[in-house]
Coordinates of C-alpha atoms in Angstrom, one line a residue:
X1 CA -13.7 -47.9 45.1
X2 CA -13.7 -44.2 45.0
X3 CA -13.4 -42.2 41.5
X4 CA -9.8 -41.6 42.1
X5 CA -8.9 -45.1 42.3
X6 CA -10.7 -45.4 38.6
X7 CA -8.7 -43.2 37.5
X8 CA -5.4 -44.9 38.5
X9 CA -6.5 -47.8 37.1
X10 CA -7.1 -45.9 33.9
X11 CA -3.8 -44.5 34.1
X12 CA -2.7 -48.0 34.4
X13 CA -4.4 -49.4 31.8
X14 CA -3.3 -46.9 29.2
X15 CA 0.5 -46.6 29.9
X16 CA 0.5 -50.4 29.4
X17 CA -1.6 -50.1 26.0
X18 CA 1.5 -47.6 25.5
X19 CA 4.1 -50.0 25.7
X20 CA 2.2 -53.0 24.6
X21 CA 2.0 -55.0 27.8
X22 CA -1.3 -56.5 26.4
X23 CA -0.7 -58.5 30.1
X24 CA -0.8 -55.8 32.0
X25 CA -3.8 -54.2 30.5
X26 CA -5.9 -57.5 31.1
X27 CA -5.2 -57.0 34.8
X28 CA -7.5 -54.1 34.5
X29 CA -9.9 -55.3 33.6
X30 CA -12.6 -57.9 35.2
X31 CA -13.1 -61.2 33.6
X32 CA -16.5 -60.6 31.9
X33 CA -15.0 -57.3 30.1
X34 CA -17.4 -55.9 27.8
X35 CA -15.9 -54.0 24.9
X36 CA -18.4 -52.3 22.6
X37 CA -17.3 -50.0 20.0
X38 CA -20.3 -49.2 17.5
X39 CA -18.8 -46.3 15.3
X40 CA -17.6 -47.6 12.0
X41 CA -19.2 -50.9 12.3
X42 CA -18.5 -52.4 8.9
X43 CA -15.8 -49.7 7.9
X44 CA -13.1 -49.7 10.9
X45 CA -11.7 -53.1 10.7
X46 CA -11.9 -53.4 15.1
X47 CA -15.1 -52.0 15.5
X48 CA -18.0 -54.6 16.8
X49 CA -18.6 -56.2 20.2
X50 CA -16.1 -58.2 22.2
X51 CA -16.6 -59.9 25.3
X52 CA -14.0 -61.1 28.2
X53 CA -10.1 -60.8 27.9
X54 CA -10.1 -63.1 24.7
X55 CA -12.4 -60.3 22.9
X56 CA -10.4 -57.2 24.0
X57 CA -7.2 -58.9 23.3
X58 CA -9.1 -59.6 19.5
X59 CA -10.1 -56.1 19.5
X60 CA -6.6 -55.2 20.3
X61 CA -5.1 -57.3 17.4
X62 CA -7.8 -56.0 14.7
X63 CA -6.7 -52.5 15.6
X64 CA -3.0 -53.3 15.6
X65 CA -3.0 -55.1 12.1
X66 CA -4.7 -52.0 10.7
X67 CA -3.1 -48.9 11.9
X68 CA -0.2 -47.5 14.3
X69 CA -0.5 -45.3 16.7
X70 CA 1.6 -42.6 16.7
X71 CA 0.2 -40.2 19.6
X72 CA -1.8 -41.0 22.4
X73 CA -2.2 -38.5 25.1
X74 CA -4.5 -38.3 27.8
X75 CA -5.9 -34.9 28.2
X76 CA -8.6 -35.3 31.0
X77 CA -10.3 -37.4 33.2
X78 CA -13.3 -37.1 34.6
X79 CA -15.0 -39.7 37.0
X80 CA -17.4 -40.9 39.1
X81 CA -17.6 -44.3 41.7
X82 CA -18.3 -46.6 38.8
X83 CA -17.3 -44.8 35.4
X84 CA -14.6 -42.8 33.6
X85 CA -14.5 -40.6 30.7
X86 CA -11.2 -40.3 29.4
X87 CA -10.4 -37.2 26.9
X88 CA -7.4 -38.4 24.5
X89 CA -5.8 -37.1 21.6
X90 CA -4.9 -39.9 19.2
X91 CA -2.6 -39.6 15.9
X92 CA -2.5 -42.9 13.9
X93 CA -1.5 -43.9 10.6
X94 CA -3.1 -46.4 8.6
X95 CA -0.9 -49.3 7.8
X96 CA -2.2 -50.5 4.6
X97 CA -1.6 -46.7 2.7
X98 CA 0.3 -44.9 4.9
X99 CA -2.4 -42.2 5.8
X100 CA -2.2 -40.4 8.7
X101 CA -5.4 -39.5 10.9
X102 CA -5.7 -37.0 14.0
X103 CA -8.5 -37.8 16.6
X104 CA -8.2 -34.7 18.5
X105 CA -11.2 -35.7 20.8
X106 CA -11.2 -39.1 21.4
X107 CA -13.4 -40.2 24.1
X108 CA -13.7 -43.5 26.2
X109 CA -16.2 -44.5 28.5
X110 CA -15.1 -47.3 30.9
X111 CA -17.2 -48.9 33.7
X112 CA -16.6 -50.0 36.7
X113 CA -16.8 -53.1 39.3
X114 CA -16.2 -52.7 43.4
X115 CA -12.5 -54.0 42.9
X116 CA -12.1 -51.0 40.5
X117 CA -11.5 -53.5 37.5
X118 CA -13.1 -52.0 33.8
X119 CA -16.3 -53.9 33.3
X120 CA -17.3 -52.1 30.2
X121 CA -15.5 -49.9 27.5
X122 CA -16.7 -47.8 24.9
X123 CA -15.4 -45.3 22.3
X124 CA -17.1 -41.7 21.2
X125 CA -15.1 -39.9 18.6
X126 CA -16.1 -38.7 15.0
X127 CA -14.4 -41.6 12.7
X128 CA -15.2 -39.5 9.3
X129 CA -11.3 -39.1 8.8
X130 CA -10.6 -42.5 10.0
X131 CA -13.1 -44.4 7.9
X132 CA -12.3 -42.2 4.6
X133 CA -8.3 -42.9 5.1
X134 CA -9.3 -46.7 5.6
X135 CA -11.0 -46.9 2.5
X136 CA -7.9 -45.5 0.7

């Protein structure tokens, strides 16, 4: 598919992350979704490896038990035939103390099959806020 149709389907997959249609954002993605978030491993309770809709839905629930998102805006997009980068701005706060945490660079990486489904995600963004308001 072409770069603009990966983009779409990014589109797609985060306005249903917006309004929770965990369904929604599954259709996105190919069966085999790979989900590798490596910052924080240890300190940011969702961080790890998760593989296929049963790991990003776990990776989905981790995150939700620990913090709420209070912003998430999309602020470019930049793409290719088979991958994504997606520039978002992410406020959060942290359920367990009530801190709040700006990601004002908040990158993900997705991959991409023929059908234009995500076959791999990943995450770049500096966690030093988010792991010292987690330790809180």
């Amino acid at each position: 598919m072409s770069a603009a149709d990966n983009i779409q389907t990014m589109k797609d997959m985060f306005a249903a992350f917006k309004r929770g249609d965990g369904a929604a954002m599954l259709k996105c993605c190919a069966e085999d979704v790979r989900v590798v978030i490596d910052i924080g491993v240890g300190q940011i309770p969702w961080a790890g490896e998760y593989e296929g809709h049963a790991g990003l839905e776990e990776e989905q629930r981790r995150m939700a038990d620990a913090i709420q998102i209070d912003e998430f805006e999309q602020l470019d997009f930049l793409a290719s035939e088979t991958k994504v980068a997606v520039v978002n701005k992410c406020e959060m706060t942290v359920k367990k103390n009530g801190q709040k945490v700006s990601l004002p660079r908040f990158v993900h990486i997705m991959t991409f099959d023929a059908a234009s489904k995500i076959t791999h995600i990943c995450q770049c963004y500096d966690p030093t806020d988010l792991v010292a308001a987690l330790r809180q």
